Amino acid sequence: MNEAKCSWLGLIFSPVVLVQIRFILIQNRAGKTRLAKWYMQFDDDEKQKLIEEVHAVVTVRDAKHTNFVEFRNFKIIYRRYAGLYFCICVDVTDNNLAYLEAIHNFVEVLNEYFHNVCELDLVFNFYKVYTVVDEMFLAGEIRETSQTKVLKQLLMLQSLE
Amino acid sequence: MTPSVRLQEMIRVIRSARTQGEERGIIQRECADIRAQFRQGDNGERSHSLAKLLYVHMLGYPAHFGQMECVRLIASPRYSEKRIGYLGAMMLLDEKQDASLLITNSIKNDLSHSSQYVQSLALCTLACMGSAEMCRDLAPEIERLLRASNSYIKKKATLCAVHIIKKVPELAELFTPSARTLLSEKNHGVLHGAVVLITELCKRNPDTLDQFRKAVPELVQIMKGLVTSSYSPEHNVAGISDPFLQVRILRLLRILGHNNDTASDAMNDLLAQVATNTDSSKTAGSAVLYETVLTIMDINSESGLRVLAVNILGRFLLNNDRNIRYISMTSLQKIVQTDHNAVQRHRGTIVDCLKDQDTSVKRRALELSLALVSAVNIRSMMKELLIFLSFCPPELRSQTASGIFNAAERYSPSKRWHIDTILHVLTTAGGDVRDETVPNLIQLITTASELHCYTVHKLYRALVKDIAQSLVQVACWCIGEYGDLLLKGECEEIEPMQVTEDDVLDALETVLQSHMSSPATRGFALTATMKLSTRITDNVDRIRSIVSIYGSCIDLELQQRAVEYNALFKKYDHMRAAVLERMPVMDKNLPGHTNGDTPGEIKEPDTSKPKPVEAGLLSEPASQVCDLLDLLGGTDTPLQPSPAPTSTPTTTSSADLLDLLGGLEPTPVPTVSVYEKNGLSLKIQCDKQTETEVTVSLIASNSTQNDITNFTLQAAVPKSVQLQMKAPSGNVIPAHGLGQVTQTVLLNNPNKASLKMRIRVSYSNQGAMHQDTVLIDSFPSTACQPSISPL
């Protein structure tokens, strides 16, 4: 049923491509994962492979390179902050610059929330980082972009605990 | 939840482990501890244990035993436990695990919980890992929440709905009505979610698309508000108010306006406004501008708007930020076909990007430059491309080489330039060119007859220095063909270099003996040496000795050639000159030629593949030709391996070979004489015959005492037949039958009508003009079609 619909739609649009975030990764230079949020179905070993591949691709690049890497049949938008790489994996047709801004937005929120965040903050409070991610991204899309609103929510949630 | 000291303690202990083994030991102890905790049942520590387990999972260790604990924790009434339970569910459970079904009920209950935070946890988890069944069960709940009054919940609910639609597209109709009303929200977060939801709905269902087209004015209004609104601190990023929302709305407008004039018209003003007013000094502004450009390109916009879009892309190209240059080139690639002239204006900048240090930027610049090459700028572009070829990274080399060849073929201003360019590419990147390059180049050289001298000099010099196989093959072939020109030593277009016969033979022998030469190259070199035996005078003995050495070579191909050449020396010396004559100009567009291209899909890095094909092919016609020639007196003629047409396994090759032997007295192919008068005789010979096409050659010879000059043929055919006459080989027929003029005619007979041709000959002999007409109504069938199955 799905295939029939898609083929009919194919006459009018190009086949429906999943245009969304596939995963968000925060890794350090050594390859340790500080956060991995998956928005698509992957097996455990697939996940591990993806983590390793992303690390291999992203750490060899330096300031001379663009912030976009074509990777398999999608692309990775990444930015390096001190020793951490923030990577978002999106579809090839997505707007690179918008996601670059989204990464920066996210990092600014983290900075505010943890008061000058450093890598150890992310390590010892990993579950809080997941909360921040869930406030700002959901179902593979950007959810909330206003930093003030997100921070207000996070403080509310913190008071509940 | 203040993390228990134990959690932080555990993390600290794990991090202090100095070796992998130590870390594993610590983790195993902790896991045993956690398992014991889980078994104990409800006490305040469960959430802490699960948190510890999640940390262990993040490090990469297996944590499946925690799945049931997640389920239990989700069902707990306490917020802190619920929250860890849901986090665990998102991390440890996914669609494939059976345990995920167990939480459906909990999620359902939590969706109607009084506390919005619990609701949001449930929504979040559903949106993250909801399987198709879960989505189906819970869709009505989500739909209800879409209409809730709390914007915090609405935000999450819309994105949850997006996830549901992705998983179960049939539920899309459920959300359509609510989506429409959400557009009138003021809250940016909800608006954003609504736009995403509508985008998803429209992508999957064209009816919904039509429905939402009516919402275009509303969207335009929202955008205008965003663009012109005063400073709004909440959503402001680098001076642009909520660029994320702007980008999403633009993308939705793109989908709505695609192929639809009314919608596109409604958007034109807005797009122009956004394009001109947005400040692009920061990335956020550039992101919005980029999305605008993409939208303009995709809808039916007016041409002024398109020019504006291309100009924006051009401005991006000059930006210092490499990212922006990269994406502008990506978009220019898509529009270079349609708006070619507009992109041409930025050619200079694009060519500069070839020198960038990032390989992906280089790749984009290369593709774009190749697309921009035209007859006008070919020389300057080629210079840049050749410089690029010398410095480019190896993965781009073959692409550059084939791009250069294509461009040169289409737009080369002169033959000499073309040959120079190809030679340059071969010397710089000879290892990365395609196999067809060698025959193409040879064919090109034969057509440029005035450049033979120049070409062979250049190639000889290259041969002495270089080892790239394609180059060596071409060089050998040319030296063999035009060796006499090389030895003459003078060539007006290149500085003279004295080349003696010994030098040439030394060069060829080096190629023959070098370890780097592939078997195909050796074949080329051997044949070239053989051809030189008629073109040079002194060292024929040396050639004989070289050739006879290879008579016992292990390589079958070389051995066969050497033996045949030996035979040519020994028994058929009188035929040697005729056999080793210059090659005629090859016709590139023989159908057989394109036939040979398709096996090129099988990627073979070395050119030895066409050669064994050729060997197998040549051995058969060899026997066939020998059979025929046996009729004429038992001659054993070795074959002239002509690289281009005979490397294709078709029957035209044998016909060509036999045409070469037309110089000999009795031609094996039956020619029918159609006209004999006043010493001028005209024969017709059928070269190739298929069901609808016939290729014939008309051969004129002269048996009078004087030369016939100004000889021309004109032909007429019935209406349904199409005629194409190739250039004649000349218009002077020497006297006493010393030479002939041949003209090839292609007849295309799609209706299979009976073929007739009326030919008018006109010529002057001894100063007098003669004209005559002859009607040919029976065409000879093609003789000797050797039954070679295409390989």
Coordinates of N, CA and C in Angstrom, one line a residue, chain B residues 235-422:
Chain B
H235 N 13.6 35.2 19.7 CA 14.0 34.3 18.6 C 15.1 34.9 17.7
N236 N 15.7 35.8 18.2 CA 16.7 36.5 17.4 C 18.0 35.8 17.3
V237 N 18.5 35.6 16.1 CA 19.8 35.0 15.9 C 20.6 35.9 15.0
A238 N 21.6 36.5 15.5 CA 22.4 37.4 14.7 C 21.6 38.4 13.9
G239 N 20.6 39.0 14.5 CA 19.9 40.0 13.8 C 18.8 39.5 12.9
I240 N 18.6 38.3 12.7 CA 17.5 37.8 11.9 C 16.5 37.2 12.9
S241 N 15.3 37.6 12.7 CA 14.3 37.0 13.7 C 13.9 35.6 13.2
D242 N 14.2 34.7 14.1 CA 13.8 33.3 13.9 C 14.2 32.8 12.5
P243 N 15.4 32.7 12.2 CA 15.8 32.2 10.9 C 15.3 30.8 10.6
F244 N 15.2 30.0 11.7 CA 14.8 28.6 11.5 C 13.4 28.5 10.9
L245 N 12.5 29.3 11.5 CA 11.1 29.3 11.1 C 11.1 29.9 9.7
Q246 N 11.8 30.9 9.4 CA 11.8 31.5 8.0 C 12.2 30.4 7.0
V247 N 13.3 29.7 7.4 CA 13.7 28.6 6.4 C 12.7 27.6 6.2
R248 N 12.0 27.2 7.3 CA 11.0 26.1 7.1 C 9.8 26.6 6.3
I249 N 9.4 27.9 6.5 CA 8.3 28.4 5.7 C 8.7 28.5 4.3
L250 N 9.9 28.9 4.0 CA 10.3 29.0 2.6 C 10.3 27.7 2.0
R251 N 10.7 26.7 2.7 CA 10.7 25.3 2.1 C 9.2 24.9 1.8
L252 N 8.3 25.2 2.7 CA 6.9 24.8 2.5 C 6.4 25.6 1.3
L253 N 6.7 26.8 1.2 CA 6.3 27.6 0.0 C 6.8 27.0 -1.3
R254 N 8.1 26.5 -1.2 CA 8.6 25.9 -2.4 C 7.8 24.7 -2.8
I255 N 7.4 23.9 -1.9 CA 6.6 22.7 -2.2 C 5.2 23.1 -2.8
L256 N 4.7 24.2 -2.2 CA 3.3 24.6 -2.6 C 3.4 25.3 -3.9
G257 N 4.5 26.0 -4.2 CA 4.5 26.7 -5.4 C 5.0 26.0 -6.6
H258 N 5.5 24.8 -6.4 CA 6.1 24.0 -7.5 C 5.1 23.7 -8.5
N259 N 5.4 24.1 -9.8 CA 4.5 23.8 -10.9 C 3.1 24.3 -10.7
N260 N 3.0 25.4 -10.0 CA 1.6 26.0 -9.9 C 1.7 27.5 -10.0
D261 N 1.1 28.0 -11.0 CA 1.3 29.5 -11.3 C 0.7 30.4 -10.3
T262 N -0.5 30.1 -9.9 CA -1.2 31.0 -8.9 C -0.4 31.1 -7.7
A263 N 0.0 30.0 -7.1 CA 0.7 30.1 -5.9 C 2.0 30.8 -6.1
S264 N 2.7 30.5 -7.2 CA 4.0 31.2 -7.4 C 3.8 32.7 -7.5
D265 N 2.8 33.1 -8.2 CA 2.6 34.6 -8.3 C 2.4 35.2 -6.9
A266 N 1.7 34.5 -6.1 CA 1.4 35.1 -4.7 C 2.7 35.2 -4.0
M267 N 3.7 34.4 -4.3 CA 5.0 34.4 -3.5 C 6.0 35.4 -4.1
N268 N 5.8 35.8 -5.3 CA 6.9 36.6 -6.0 C 7.4 37.8 -5.2
D269 N 6.4 38.6 -4.7 CA 6.8 39.8 -4.0 C 7.5 39.4 -2.8
L270 N 7.0 38.5 -2.1 CA 7.6 38.1 -0.8 C 9.1 37.7 -1.0
L271 N 9.3 36.8 -2.0 CA 10.6 36.3 -2.2 C 11.6 37.4 -2.6
A272 N 11.1 38.4 -3.4 CA 11.9 39.5 -3.8 C 12.3 40.3 -2.5
Q273 N 11.3 40.5 -1.6 CA 11.5 41.2 -0.4 C 12.6 40.5 0.4
V274 N 12.4 39.3 0.7 CA 13.3 38.5 1.5 C 14.7 38.6 0.9
A275 N 14.7 38.4 -0.4 CA 16.1 38.3 -1.0 C 16.8 39.7 -0.9
T276 N 16.1 40.8 -0.9 CA 16.8 42.0 -0.9 C 17.0 42.5 0.5
N277 N 16.1 42.2 1.4 CA 16.3 42.7 2.8 C 17.1 42.0 3.7
T278 N 17.4 40.7 3.4 CA 18.1 39.9 4.4 C 19.6 40.2 4.5
D279 N 20.0 40.4 5.6 CA 21.4 40.7 5.8 C 22.3 39.4 5.8
S280 N 23.2 39.4 4.9 CA 23.9 38.1 4.7 C 25.3 38.1 5.3
S281 N 25.6 39.0 6.2 CA 26.9 39.0 6.7 C 27.2 37.8 7.7
K282 N 26.1 37.3 8.3 CA 26.3 36.2 9.2 C 25.7 34.9 8.6
T283 N 26.0 33.8 9.2 CA 25.5 32.6 8.6 C 24.0 32.5 8.6
A284 N 23.4 33.0 9.7 CA 21.9 32.9 9.7 C 21.3 33.5 8.5
G285 N 21.8 34.7 8.2 CA 21.2 35.4 7.1 C 21.4 34.7 5.8
S286 N 22.7 34.1 5.7 CA 23.0 33.4 4.5 C 22.1 32.2 4.3
A287 N 21.8 31.6 5.5 CA 20.9 30.4 5.4 C 19.6 30.7 4.9
V288 N 19.0 31.9 5.3 CA 17.7 32.3 4.8 C 17.8 32.6 3.3
L289 N 18.8 33.3 2.9 CA 19.0 33.7 1.5 C 19.1 32.4 0.7
Y290 N 19.9 31.5 1.2 CA 20.1 30.3 0.4 C 18.8 29.5 0.2
E291 N 18.0 29.5 1.2 CA 16.7 28.8 1.1 C 15.8 29.6 0.1
T292 N 15.9 30.9 0.1 CA 15.1 31.7 -0.8 C 15.5 31.4 -2.2
V293 N 16.8 31.3 -2.5 CA 17.3 31.0 -3.8 C 16.8 29.7 -4.3
L294 N 16.8 28.7 -3.4 CA 16.3 27.4 -3.8 C 14.9 27.4 -4.1
T295 N 14.1 28.2 -3.4 CA 12.7 28.3 -3.6 C 12.4 29.0 -5.0
I296 N 13.2 30.1 -5.2 CA 13.0 30.8 -6.5 C 13.2 29.9 -7.6
M297 N 14.2 29.1 -7.5 CA 14.6 28.2 -8.6 C 13.6 27.2 -8.9
D298 N 12.8 26.8 -7.8 CA 12.0 25.6 -8.0 C 10.6 26.0 -8.4
I299 N 10.1 27.2 -8.1 CA 8.7 27.5 -8.5 C 8.7 28.2 -9.9
N300 N 7.5 28.5 -10.4 CA 7.5 29.2 -11.7 C 7.6 30.7 -11.4
S301 N 8.8 31.1 -11.2 CA 9.0 32.5 -10.9 C 9.3 33.3 -12.1
E302 N 9.2 34.6 -12.1 CA 9.4 35.4 -13.3 C 11.0 35.5 -13.4
S303 N 11.3 35.9 -14.6 CA 12.8 35.8 -14.9 C 13.6 36.8 -14.1
G304 N 13.0 38.0 -13.8 CA 13.7 39.0 -13.0 C 14.1 38.4 -11.7
L305 N 13.2 37.6 -11.1 CA 13.5 37.0 -9.8 C 14.6 36.0 -10.0
R306 N 14.6 35.2 -11.1 CA 15.7 34.2 -11.3 C 17.0 34.9 -11.4
V307 N 17.1 36.0 -12.1 CA 18.3 36.7 -12.2 C 18.8 37.1 -10.9
L308 N 17.9 37.6 -10.1 CA 18.2 38.0 -8.7 C 18.8 36.8 -7.9
A309 N 18.2 35.7 -8.1 CA 18.7 34.5 -7.4 C 20.1 34.1 -7.8
V310 N 20.4 34.2 -9.1 CA 21.7 33.8 -9.6 C 22.7 34.8 -9.1
N311 N 22.3 36.1 -9.0 CA 23.2 37.1 -8.5 C 23.5 36.8 -7.0
I312 N 22.6 36.4 -6.3 CA 22.8 36.1 -4.9 C 23.9 35.0 -4.8
L313 N 23.7 34.0 -5.6 CA 24.6 32.9 -5.6 C 26.0 33.4 -6.0
G314 N 26.0 34.3 -7.0 CA 27.3 34.8 -7.4 C 28.0 35.6 -6.2
R315 N 27.2 36.3 -5.5 CA 27.7 37.0 -4.3 C 28.3 36.0 -3.3
F316 N 27.6 34.9 -3.2 CA 28.1 33.9 -2.2 C 29.4 33.4 -2.7
L317 N 29.6 33.3 -4.0 CA 30.9 32.8 -4.5 C 32.1 33.6 -4.1
L318 N 31.8 34.9 -3.8 CA 32.9 35.8 -3.5 C 33.1 35.9 -2.0
N319 N 32.2 35.2 -1.3 CA 32.3 35.3 0.2 C 33.6 34.6 0.7
N320 N 34.1 35.1 1.8 CA 35.3 34.5 2.4 C 35.1 33.2 3.0
D321 N 33.8 33.0 3.4 CA 33.6 31.7 4.2 C 33.5 30.6 3.2
R322 N 34.3 29.6 3.4 CA 34.4 28.5 2.4 C 33.1 27.7 2.4
N323 N 32.4 27.6 3.5 CA 31.1 26.9 3.5 C 30.1 27.5 2.5
I324 N 30.1 28.8 2.5 CA 29.1 29.5 1.6 C 29.5 29.3 0.2
R325 N 30.8 29.4 -0.1 CA 31.2 29.1 -1.5 C 30.8 27.7 -1.9
Y326 N 31.0 26.8 -1.0 CA 30.7 25.4 -1.4 C 29.2 25.2 -1.7
I327 N 28.3 25.8 -0.9 CA 26.9 25.5 -1.2 C 26.5 26.3 -2.4
S328 N 27.1 27.5 -2.6 CA 26.6 28.2 -3.8 C 27.0 27.4 -5.1
M329 N 28.2 26.8 -5.0 CA 28.6 26.0 -6.2 C 27.6 24.8 -6.4
T330 N 27.2 24.2 -5.3 CA 26.3 23.1 -5.4 C 25.0 23.5 -6.1
S331 N 24.5 24.7 -5.7 CA 23.3 25.2 -6.4 C 23.5 25.6 -7.8
L332 N 24.6 26.2 -8.1 CA 24.9 26.6 -9.5 C 25.0 25.4 -10.4
Q333 N 25.4 24.3 -9.8 CA 25.5 23.1 -10.6 C 24.1 22.7 -11.1
K334 N 23.1 22.9 -10.2 CA 21.8 22.5 -10.6 C 21.2 23.4 -11.7
I335 N 21.6 24.7 -11.7 CA 20.9 25.6 -12.6 C 21.8 25.9 -13.8
V336 N 22.9 25.3 -13.9 CA 23.8 25.7 -15.1 C 23.2 25.3 -16.4
Q337 N 22.4 24.2 -16.4 CA 21.8 23.8 -17.6 C 20.7 24.8 -18.1
T338 N 19.9 25.3 -17.2 CA 18.8 26.2 -17.6 C 19.3 27.6 -17.7
D339 N 20.1 28.1 -16.8 CA 20.4 29.5 -16.9 C 21.9 29.7 -17.2
H340 N 22.3 29.1 -18.3 CA 23.7 29.0 -18.6 C 24.4 30.4 -18.6
N341 N 23.8 31.3 -19.3 CA 24.5 32.6 -19.4 C 24.7 33.3 -18.1
A342 N 23.7 33.2 -17.3 CA 23.8 33.8 -16.0 C 25.0 33.3 -15.2
V343 N 25.2 32.0 -15.3 CA 26.3 31.4 -14.5 C 27.6 31.7 -15.2
Q344 N 27.6 31.9 -16.5 CA 28.9 32.2 -17.2 C 29.6 33.4 -16.6
R345 N 28.8 34.3 -16.2 CA 29.4 35.6 -15.7 C 30.3 35.3 -14.5
H346 N 30.1 34.2 -13.8 CA 30.9 34.0 -12.6 C 32.0 33.0 -12.8
R347 N 32.2 32.8 -14.1 CA 33.2 31.7 -14.4 C 34.5 32.0 -13.8
G348 N 35.0 33.2 -13.8 CA 36.3 33.5 -13.2 C 36.4 33.0 -11.8
T349 N 35.4 33.3 -11.0 CA 35.4 32.9 -9.6 C 35.4 31.4 -9.4
I350 N 34.6 30.8 -10.2 CA 34.6 29.3 -10.1 C 35.9 28.7 -10.4
V351 N 36.6 29.2 -11.5 CA 37.9 28.7 -11.8 C 38.9 28.9 -10.7
D352 N 38.7 30.1 -10.0 CA 39.6 30.3 -8.9 C 39.4 29.3 -7.8
C353 N 38.2 28.8 -7.6 CA 37.9 27.8 -6.6 C 38.6 26.5 -6.8
L354 N 39.0 26.3 -8.1 CA 39.8 25.1 -8.3 C 41.0 25.0 -7.5
K355 N 41.5 26.1 -7.0 CA 42.7 26.1 -6.2 C 42.5 26.0 -4.7
D356 N 41.2 25.9 -4.4 CA 40.9 25.8 -2.9 C 41.6 24.6 -2.3
Q357 N 41.7 24.6 -1.0 CA 42.4 23.4 -0.4 C 41.5 22.3 0.0
D358 N 40.2 22.6 0.1 CA 39.3 21.5 0.5 C 38.9 20.7 -0.8
T359 N 39.0 19.4 -0.7 CA 38.8 18.6 -1.8 C 37.3 18.6 -2.3
S360 N 36.4 18.8 -1.4 CA 35.0 18.8 -1.8 C 34.7 20.1 -2.6
V361 N 35.3 21.2 -2.2 CA 35.2 22.4 -3.0 C 35.8 22.3 -4.3
K362 N 37.0 21.6 -4.4 CA 37.6 21.4 -5.7 C 36.7 20.6 -6.6
R363 N 36.1 19.6 -6.0 CA 35.3 18.7 -6.9 C 34.1 19.5 -7.4
R364 N 33.5 20.3 -6.6 CA 32.4 21.1 -7.1 C 32.8 22.0 -8.2
A365 N 34.0 22.7 -7.9 CA 34.4 23.7 -8.9 C 34.8 23.0 -10.2
L366 N 35.3 21.7 -10.1 CA 35.6 21.0 -11.4 C 34.4 20.7 -12.2
E367 N 33.4 20.2 -11.5 CA 32.1 19.8 -12.2 C 31.5 21.1 -12.9
L368 N 31.5 22.1 -12.1 CA 30.9 23.4 -12.7 C 31.8 23.9 -13.8
S369 N 33.1 23.9 -13.7 CA 33.9 24.4 -14.8 C 33.7 23.6 -16.1
L370 N 33.6 22.3 -15.9 CA 33.4 21.5 -17.1 C 32.1 21.8 -17.7
A371 N 31.1 22.1 -16.9 CA 29.8 22.4 -17.5 C 29.8 23.8 -18.2
L372 N 30.7 24.6 -17.8 CA 30.8 26.0 -18.3 C 31.6 26.1 -19.6
V373 N 32.3 25.1 -20.0 CA 33.2 25.2 -21.1 C 32.4 25.4 -22.4
S374 N 32.7 26.4 -23.1 CA 32.0 26.6 -24.4 C 33.0 27.0 -25.5
A375 N 32.5 27.1 -26.7 CA 33.4 27.4 -27.8 C 34.2 28.7 -27.6
V376 N 33.6 29.6 -26.9 CA 34.2 30.9 -26.7 C 35.4 30.9 -25.8
N377 N 35.2 30.2 -24.7 CA 36.3 30.3 -23.7 C 37.1 29.1 -23.6
I378 N 37.1 28.2 -24.6 CA 37.8 26.9 -24.5 C 39.2 27.1 -24.2
R379 N 39.9 28.0 -24.9 CA 41.4 28.1 -24.7 C 41.7 28.4 -23.3
S380 N 41.1 29.5 -22.7 CA 41.5 29.9 -21.4 C 41.1 28.8 -20.4
M381 N 39.9 28.3 -20.5 CA 39.4 27.2 -19.6 C 40.4 26.0 -19.6
M382 N 40.8 25.7 -20.8 CA 41.6 24.5 -20.9 C 42.9 24.7 -20.2
K383 N 43.5 25.9 -20.4 CA 44.7 26.2 -19.7 C 44.6 26.0 -18.2
E384 N 43.5 26.5 -17.6 CA 43.2 26.4 -16.2 C 43.1 24.9 -15.8
L385 N 42.3 24.2 -16.7 CA 42.0 22.8 -16.3 C 43.3 22.0 -16.4
L386 N 44.2 22.3 -17.3 CA 45.4 21.5 -17.4 C 46.3 21.8 -16.2
I387 N 46.3 23.1 -15.8 CA 47.1 23.4 -14.6 C 46.5 22.6 -13.4
F388 N 45.2 22.6 -13.3 CA 44.5 21.9 -12.3 C 44.9 20.4 -12.3
L389 N 45.0 19.8 -13.5 CA 45.3 18.4 -13.6 C 46.6 18.1 -13.0
S390 N 47.6 19.0 -13.2 CA 48.9 18.7 -12.6 C 48.9 18.7 -11.1
F391 N 48.0 19.4 -10.5 CA 48.0 19.5 -9.0 C 46.9 18.8 -8.3
C392 N 46.0 18.3 -9.1 CA 44.8 17.9 -8.4 C 45.0 16.6 -7.6
P393 N 44.1 16.3 -6.6 CA 44.3 15.1 -5.9 C 43.9 13.9 -6.7
P394 N 44.5 12.7 -6.4 CA 44.4 11.6 -7.4 C 43.0 11.1 -7.6
E395 N 42.1 11.3 -6.6 CA 40.7 10.8 -6.9 C 40.0 11.6 -7.9
L396 N 40.5 12.8 -8.2 CA 39.8 13.6 -9.2 C 40.4 13.5 -10.6
R397 N 41.5 12.8 -10.6 CA 42.3 12.9 -11.9 C 41.5 12.3 -13.1
S398 N 40.9 11.1 -12.9 CA 40.3 10.5 -14.1 C 39.1 11.3 -14.5
Q399 N 38.4 11.9 -13.5 CA 37.3 12.7 -13.9 C 37.7 13.9 -14.7
T400 N 38.8 14.5 -14.2 CA 39.3 15.7 -15.0 C 39.7 15.3 -16.4
A401 N 40.4 14.2 -16.5 CA 40.9 13.8 -17.8 C 39.8 13.6 -18.7
S402 N 38.8 12.8 -18.3 CA 37.7 12.6 -19.3 C 36.9 13.9 -19.6
G403 N 36.8 14.7 -18.6 CA 36.1 16.0 -18.8 C 36.9 16.8 -19.9
I404 N 38.2 16.8 -19.7 CA 39.0 17.6 -20.7 C 38.8 17.0 -22.1
F405 N 38.9 15.7 -22.2 CA 38.7 15.1 -23.5 C 37.4 15.4 -24.1
N406 N 36.3 15.3 -23.3 CA 35.0 15.7 -23.9 C 35.0 17.1 -24.4
A407 N 35.5 18.0 -23.5 CA 35.4 19.4 -23.9 C 36.2 19.6 -25.2
A408 N 37.4 19.0 -25.2 CA 38.3 19.2 -26.4 C 37.6 18.7 -27.6
E409 N 36.9 17.6 -27.5 CA 36.3 17.0 -28.7 C 35.2 17.9 -29.2
R410 N 34.5 18.5 -28.3 CA 33.3 19.3 -28.7 C 33.8 20.7 -29.3
Y411 N 34.8 21.3 -28.6 CA 35.0 22.7 -28.9 C 36.4 23.0 -29.4
S412 N 37.2 22.1 -29.8 CA 38.6 22.4 -30.1 C 38.7 23.3 -31.3
P413 N 39.4 24.4 -31.1 CA 39.5 25.4 -32.2 C 40.3 24.9 -33.4
S414 N 41.3 24.1 -33.2 CA 42.1 23.6 -34.3 C 42.6 22.2 -34.0
K415 N 42.9 21.4 -35.0 CA 43.3 20.1 -34.8 C 44.6 20.0 -34.0
R416 N 45.5 21.0 -34.3 CA 46.8 20.9 -33.6 C 46.6 21.2 -32.2
W417 N 45.7 22.1 -31.8 CA 45.5 22.4 -30.4 C 44.9 21.2 -29.8
H418 N 44.0 20.5 -30.5 CA 43.4 19.3 -29.9 C 44.4 18.3 -29.6
I419 N 45.3 18.0 -30.6 CA 46.3 17.0 -30.4 C 47.2 17.4 -29.2
D420 N 47.6 18.7 -29.2 CA 48.5 19.2 -28.1 C 47.8 18.9 -26.8
T421 N 46.6 19.2 -26.7 CA 45.9 19.1 -25.4 C 45.9 17.6 -25.0
I422 N 45.6 16.7 -25.9 CA 45.5 15.3 -25.5 C 46.9 14.9 -25.1

